[in-house]
Amino acid sequence: QVQLVESGGGLVQAGGSLRLSCAASGRTFSRSAMGWFRQAPGKERELVTTIGWSGDTYYADSVNGRFTISRDNAKNTVYLHMNSLNPEGTPVYYCASGHQFYGDLYNVRYDYWGQGTQVTVSA
């Protein structure tokens, strides 16, 4: 059983920065792909960014250049650094762990999720 615990959400002003953390346990973290998703009220959950077990990354166009995903395998933790935040409602950010098939960052099956942490960006 894999457990993912997010932290770091909260209230930030537009244009500000925030760092989310996700601590993982129960799986070989270093061999897992990790992703951050977000879901705003009334909207579908969307993939924000992914980091593969080798450290390669993917970003959604909406956050590319503003967000950075990183991982610390010694601490079994993945981070999401968010800069230049826009007031986009109050999305909940979810951390997810998955299996990366054939080493392909675009072929990840996420099978464990954290409980989510809310980010509120005020105008």
mmCIF file of C-alpha atoms in Angstrom:
data_model
loop_
_atom_site.group_PDB
_atom_site.id
_atom_site.type_symbol
_atom_site.label_atom_id
_atom_site.label_comp_id
_atom_site.label_asym_id
_atom_site.label_seq_id
_atom_site.Cartn_x
_atom_site.Cartn_y
_atom_site.Cartn_z
ATOM 1 C CA GLN A 1 0.000 0.000 0.000
ATOM 2 C CA VAL A 2 1.349 3.380 -1.027
ATOM 3 C CA GLN A 3 0.674 6.468 1.025
ATOM 4 C CA LEU A 4 1.087 9.982 -0.320
ATOM 5 C CA VAL A 5 0.799 13.006 1.928
ATOM 6 C CA GLU A 6 0.749 16.476 0.430
ATOM 7 C CA SER A 7 1.547 19.672 2.271
ATOM 8 C CA GLY A 8 2.299 23.285 1.535
ATOM 9 C CA GLY A 9 -1.008 24.524 0.190
ATOM 10 C CA GLY A 10 -2.568 27.735 1.366
ATOM 11 C CA LEU A 11 -3.358 31.298 0.445
ATOM 12 C CA VAL A 12 -1.044 33.328 -1.745
ATOM 13 C CA GLN A 13 -1.412 36.587 -3.629
ATOM 14 C CA ALA A 14 -1.485 36.673 -7.404
ATOM 15 C CA GLY A 15 2.023 36.688 -8.765
ATOM 16 C CA GLY A 16 3.345 34.989 -5.674
ATOM 17 C CA SER A 17 5.010 31.639 -5.150
ATOM 18 C CA LEU A 18 4.271 28.485 -3.253
ATOM 19 C CA ARG A 19 5.964 25.142 -2.794
ATOM 20 C CA LEU A 20 4.019 21.939 -2.405
ATOM 21 C CA SER A 21 5.534 18.762 -1.016
ATOM 22 C CA CYS A 22 4.434 15.167 -1.269
ATOM 23 C CA ALA A 23 5.923 12.552 1.013
ATOM 24 C CA ALA A 24 5.608 8.978 -0.233
ATOM 25 C CA SER A 25 5.851 5.645 1.513
ATOM 26 C CA GLY A 26 5.153 2.011 0.717
ATOM 27 C CA ARG A 27 6.693 1.759 -2.757
ATOM 28 C CA THR A 28 10.148 1.972 -4.200
ATOM 29 C CA PHE A 29 9.968 5.716 -4.672
ATOM 30 C CA SER A 30 13.029 6.003 -6.853
ATOM 31 C CA ARG A 31 11.468 3.717 -9.494
ATOM 32 C CA SER A 32 8.108 5.474 -9.555
ATOM 33 C CA ALA A 33 6.880 8.259 -11.760
ATOM 34 C CA MET A 34 5.337 11.066 -9.751
ATOM 35 C CA GLY A 35 2.835 13.604 -10.887
ATOM 36 C CA TRP A 36 0.903 16.614 -9.710
ATOM 37 C CA PHE A 37 -2.687 17.077 -10.739
ATOM 38 C CA ARG A 38 -5.140 19.821 -9.894
ATOM 39 C CA GLN A 39 -8.874 20.089 -9.843
ATOM 40 C CA ALA A 40 -10.825 23.321 -9.616
ATOM 41 C CA PRO A 41 -14.455 23.338 -8.458
ATOM 42 C CA GLY A 42 -16.719 22.182 -11.253
ATOM 43 C CA LYS A 43 -13.845 21.143 -13.478
ATOM 44 C CA GLU A 44 -12.144 17.889 -14.301
ATOM 45 C CA ARG A 45 -8.894 16.896 -12.717
ATOM 46 C CA GLU A 46 -5.992 17.802 -14.974
ATOM 47 C CA LEU A 47 -2.380 16.760 -15.137
ATOM 48 C CA VAL A 48 -0.062 19.628 -14.264
ATOM 49 C CA THR A 49 3.350 18.014 -14.358
ATOM 50 C CA THR A 50 5.139 14.671 -14.217
ATOM 51 C CA ILE A 51 8.623 13.603 -13.243
ATOM 52 C CA GLY A 52 9.908 10.223 -14.295
ATOM 53 C CA TRP A 53 12.127 7.929 -12.304
ATOM 54 C CA SER A 54 15.110 9.169 -14.296
ATOM 55 C CA GLY A 55 14.291 12.801 -13.590
ATOM 56 C CA ASP A 56 12.820 13.749 -16.943
ATOM 57 C CA THR A 57 9.850 16.070 -16.745
ATOM 58 C CA TYR A 58 6.657 17.054 -18.484
ATOM 59 C CA TYR A 59 4.634 20.245 -17.951
ATOM 60 C CA ALA A 60 1.224 21.258 -19.109
ATOM 61 C CA ASP A 61 1.324 24.299 -21.373
ATOM 62 C CA SER A 62 -0.578 26.349 -18.804
ATOM 63 C CA VAL A 63 2.223 26.061 -16.240
ATOM 64 C CA ASN A 64 5.321 25.602 -18.373
ATOM 65 C CA GLY A 65 7.925 28.137 -17.390
ATOM 66 C CA ARG A 66 6.235 28.944 -14.076
ATOM 67 C CA PHE A 67 6.137 25.621 -12.257
ATOM 68 C CA THR A 68 9.004 23.249 -11.497
ATOM 69 C CA ILE A 69 8.709 19.668 -10.340
ATOM 70 C CA SER A 70 11.582 18.007 -8.543
ATOM 71 C CA ARG A 71 12.186 14.912 -6.510
ATOM 72 C CA ASP A 72 14.450 13.912 -3.635
ATOM 73 C CA ASN A 73 14.749 10.136 -3.680
ATOM 74 C CA ALA A 74 16.637 10.114 -0.390
ATOM 75 C CA LYS A 75 13.618 11.704 1.288
ATOM 76 C CA ASN A 76 10.958 9.938 -0.797
ATOM 77 C CA THR A 77 9.523 13.346 -1.552
ATOM 78 C CA VAL A 78 8.418 15.175 -4.657
ATOM 79 C CA TYR A 79 8.053 18.936 -4.804
ATOM 80 C CA LEU A 80 6.139 21.396 -6.890
ATOM 81 C CA HIS A 81 7.522 24.905 -6.999
ATOM 82 C CA MET A 82 4.900 27.303 -8.294
ATOM 83 C CA ASN A 83 5.800 30.822 -9.370
ATOM 84 C CA SER A 84 3.769 33.648 -10.863
ATOM 85 C CA LEU A 85 0.554 32.163 -9.610
ATOM 86 C CA ASN A 86 -2.652 33.289 -11.265
ATOM 87 C CA PRO A 87 -6.017 33.690 -9.532
ATOM 88 C CA GLU A 88 -7.601 30.574 -11.037
ATOM 89 C CA GLY A 89 -10.142 29.799 -8.366
ATOM 90 C CA THR A 90 -9.306 27.419 -5.557
ATOM 91 C CA PRO A 91 -7.931 24.262 -7.103
ATOM 92 C CA VAL A 92 -6.950 21.288 -5.036
ATOM 93 C CA TYR A 93 -3.553 19.904 -5.953
ATOM 94 C CA TYR A 94 -3.084 16.161 -5.811
ATOM 95 C CA CYS A 95 0.112 14.185 -5.783
ATOM 96 C CA ALA A 96 0.077 10.847 -7.595
ATOM 97 C CA SER A 97 2.406 7.894 -7.909
ATOM 98 C CA GLY A 98 2.525 5.653 -10.906
ATOM 99 C CA HIS A 99 4.258 3.131 -13.073
ATOM 100 C CA GLN A 100 6.170 4.458 -16.053
ATOM 101 C CA PHE A 101 5.948 2.004 -18.937
ATOM 102 C CA TYR A 102 8.960 1.516 -21.219
ATOM 103 C CA GLY A 103 10.595 4.546 -19.626
ATOM 104 C CA ASP A 104 8.090 6.718 -21.465
ATOM 105 C CA LEU A 105 7.037 9.800 -19.519
ATOM 106 C CA TYR A 106 3.872 10.005 -21.592
ATOM 107 C CA ASN A 107 2.935 6.432 -20.690
ATOM 108 C CA VAL A 108 2.372 6.558 -16.954
ATOM 109 C CA ARG A 109 -0.363 4.723 -15.133
ATOM 110 C CA TYR A 110 -1.121 6.524 -11.901
ATOM 111 C CA ASP A 111 -2.495 4.210 -9.259
ATOM 112 C CA TYR A 112 -2.053 6.000 -5.953
ATOM 113 C CA TRP A 113 -3.226 9.454 -4.963
ATOM 114 C CA GLY A 114 -2.798 11.767 -2.052
ATOM 115 C CA GLN A 115 -5.653 13.467 -0.253
ATOM 116 C CA GLY A 116 -4.962 16.809 -1.904
ATOM 117 C CA THR A 117 -3.968 20.244 -0.720
ATOM 118 C CA GLN A 118 -5.827 23.406 -1.617
ATOM 119 C CA VAL A 119 -4.191 26.419 -3.177
ATOM 120 C CA THR A 120 -6.004 29.734 -3.147
ATOM 121 C CA VAL A 121 -4.614 32.612 -5.173
ATOM 122 C CA SER A 122 -6.104 35.967 -4.294
ATOM 123 C CA ALA A 123 -6.379 38.709 -6.894
#
